[in-house]
Amino acid sequence: ISGIEVATELIRMHSDINIVFISRYDYFEFARAAMNLGVKDYLLTPITKADVVAVTNNLITKINIQEEYKQKK
């Protein structure tokens, strides 16, 4: 089973899930397929602590904006 298949199933089951792929493969078509599914980010290994912090902070910001928008409705 591929990461794309897992992400597809997770998104089907939990439409609001935030998925970040971490891969050692620099294969553009795979990354594009992942992003088209709604995967939030795609990191290539080796990754650093700064990479994880940046992606996490970005996701937190997006989640907070979405929550604020929902509260205004």
PDB file of C-alpha atoms in Angstrom:
ATOM      1  CA  ILE A   1       0.000   0.000   0.000  1.00  0.00           C
ATOM      2  CA  SER A   2       1.370   3.389  -0.940  1.00  0.00           C
ATOM      3  CA  GLY A   3       1.359   6.652   0.959  1.00  0.00           C
ATOM      4  CA  ILE A   4      -1.067   8.027  -1.618  1.00  0.00           C
ATOM      5  CA  GLU A   5      -3.482   5.184  -0.898  1.00  0.00           C
ATOM      6  CA  VAL A   6      -3.203   5.722   2.845  1.00  0.00           C
ATOM      7  CA  ALA A   7      -3.733   9.474   2.467  1.00  0.00           C
ATOM      8  CA  THR A   8      -6.744   8.894   0.206  1.00  0.00           C
ATOM      9  CA  GLU A   9      -8.372   6.642   2.790  1.00  0.00           C
ATOM     10  CA  LEU A  10      -7.569   8.966   5.701  1.00  0.00           C
ATOM     11  CA  ILE A  11      -9.021  11.955   3.847  1.00  0.00           C
ATOM     12  CA  ARG A  12     -12.111   9.927   2.964  1.00  0.00           C
ATOM     13  CA  MET A  13     -12.613   9.012   6.615  1.00  0.00           C
ATOM     14  CA  HIS A  14     -11.602  12.386   8.111  1.00  0.00           C
ATOM     15  CA  SER A  15     -12.045  15.214   5.623  1.00  0.00           C
ATOM     16  CA  ASP A  16     -10.487  17.785   7.967  1.00  0.00           C
ATOM     17  CA  ILE A  17      -7.254  15.851   8.547  1.00  0.00           C
ATOM     18  CA  ASN A  18      -3.910  17.578   7.966  1.00  0.00           C
ATOM     19  CA  ILE A  19      -1.382  15.272   6.326  1.00  0.00           C
ATOM     20  CA  VAL A  20       2.296  15.983   5.757  1.00  0.00           C
ATOM     21  CA  PHE A  21       4.312  13.551   3.671  1.00  0.00           C
ATOM     22  CA  ILE A  22       7.927  12.871   4.549  1.00  0.00           C
ATOM     23  CA  SER A  23       9.802  11.027   1.846  1.00  0.00           C
ATOM     24  CA  ARG A  24      13.297  10.339   0.678  1.00  0.00           C
ATOM     25  CA  TYR A  25      12.144  10.253  -2.934  1.00  0.00           C
ATOM     26  CA  ASP A  26      12.297  13.418  -5.026  1.00  0.00           C
ATOM     27  CA  TYR A  27       9.638  12.262  -7.496  1.00  0.00           C
ATOM     28  CA  PHE A  28       7.572  15.211  -8.716  1.00  0.00           C
ATOM     29  CA  GLU A  29       4.547  13.223  -9.935  1.00  0.00           C
ATOM     30  CA  PHE A  30       4.157  11.600  -6.521  1.00  0.00           C
ATOM     31  CA  ALA A  31       4.403  14.963  -4.756  1.00  0.00           C
ATOM     32  CA  ARG A  32       1.890  16.496  -7.160  1.00  0.00           C
ATOM     33  CA  ALA A  33      -0.535  13.599  -6.633  1.00  0.00           C
ATOM     34  CA  ALA A  34      -0.205  14.018  -2.866  1.00  0.00           C
ATOM     35  CA  MET A  35      -0.861  17.751  -3.036  1.00  0.00           C
ATOM     36  CA  ASN A  36      -3.838  17.221  -5.347  1.00  0.00           C
ATOM     37  CA  LEU A  37      -5.340  14.955  -2.680  1.00  0.00           C
ATOM     38  CA  GLY A  38      -5.108  17.728  -0.141  1.00  0.00           C
ATOM     39  CA  VAL A  39      -1.863  16.772   1.584  1.00  0.00           C
ATOM     40  CA  LYS A  40      -0.720  19.964   3.317  1.00  0.00           C
ATOM     41  CA  ASP A  41       3.024  19.668   2.770  1.00  0.00           C
ATOM     42  CA  TYR A  42       5.706  17.395   1.364  1.00  0.00           C
ATOM     43  CA  LEU A  43       9.133  17.221   2.977  1.00  0.00           C
ATOM     44  CA  LEU A  44      12.176  15.498   1.553  1.00  0.00           C
ATOM     45  CA  THR A  45      14.585  13.738   3.877  1.00  0.00           C
ATOM     46  CA  PRO A  46      16.852  14.412   5.499  1.00  0.00           C
ATOM     47  CA  ILE A  47      14.697  16.843   7.438  1.00  0.00           C
ATOM     48  CA  THR A  48      15.770  19.087  10.247  1.00  0.00           C
ATOM     49  CA  LYS A  49      14.073  20.132  13.437  1.00  0.00           C
ATOM     50  CA  ALA A  50      13.621  23.560  11.820  1.00  0.00           C
ATOM     51  CA  ASP A  51      11.735  21.913   8.918  1.00  0.00           C
ATOM     52  CA  VAL A  52       9.332  20.186  11.302  1.00  0.00           C
ATOM     53  CA  VAL A  53       8.840  23.344  13.353  1.00  0.00           C
ATOM     54  CA  ALA A  54       8.147  25.429  10.226  1.00  0.00           C
ATOM     55  CA  VAL A  55       5.596  22.961   8.840  1.00  0.00           C
ATOM     56  CA  THR A  56       3.935  22.569  12.241  1.00  0.00           C
ATOM     57  CA  ASN A  57       3.699  26.327  12.759  1.00  0.00           C
ATOM     58  CA  ASN A  58       2.261  26.754   9.272  1.00  0.00           C
ATOM     59  CA  LEU A  59      -0.412  24.128   9.963  1.00  0.00           C
ATOM     60  CA  ILE A  60      -1.270  25.663  13.327  1.00  0.00           C
ATOM     61  CA  THR A  61      -1.699  29.062  11.681  1.00  0.00           C
ATOM     62  CA  LYS A  62      -3.982  27.619   8.994  1.00  0.00           C
ATOM     63  CA  ILE A  63      -6.046  25.709  11.572  1.00  0.00           C
ATOM     64  CA  ASN A  64      -6.431  28.842  13.713  1.00  0.00           C
ATOM     65  CA  ILE A  65      -7.572  30.874  10.690  1.00  0.00           C
ATOM     66  CA  GLN A  66     -10.097  28.182   9.783  1.00  0.00           C
ATOM     67  CA  GLU A  67     -11.422  28.100  13.349  1.00  0.00           C
ATOM     68  CA  GLU A  68     -11.787  31.886  13.442  1.00  0.00           C
ATOM     69  CA  TYR A  69     -13.668  31.788  10.153  1.00  0.00           C
ATOM     70  CA  LYS A  70     -16.028  29.070  11.458  1.00  0.00           C
ATOM     71  CA  GLN A  71     -16.730  31.089  14.609  1.00  0.00           C
ATOM     72  CA  LYS A  72     -17.671  34.162  12.558  1.00  0.00           C
ATOM     73  CA  LYS A  73     -20.302  32.241  10.601  1.00  0.00           C
TER      74      LYS A  73
END
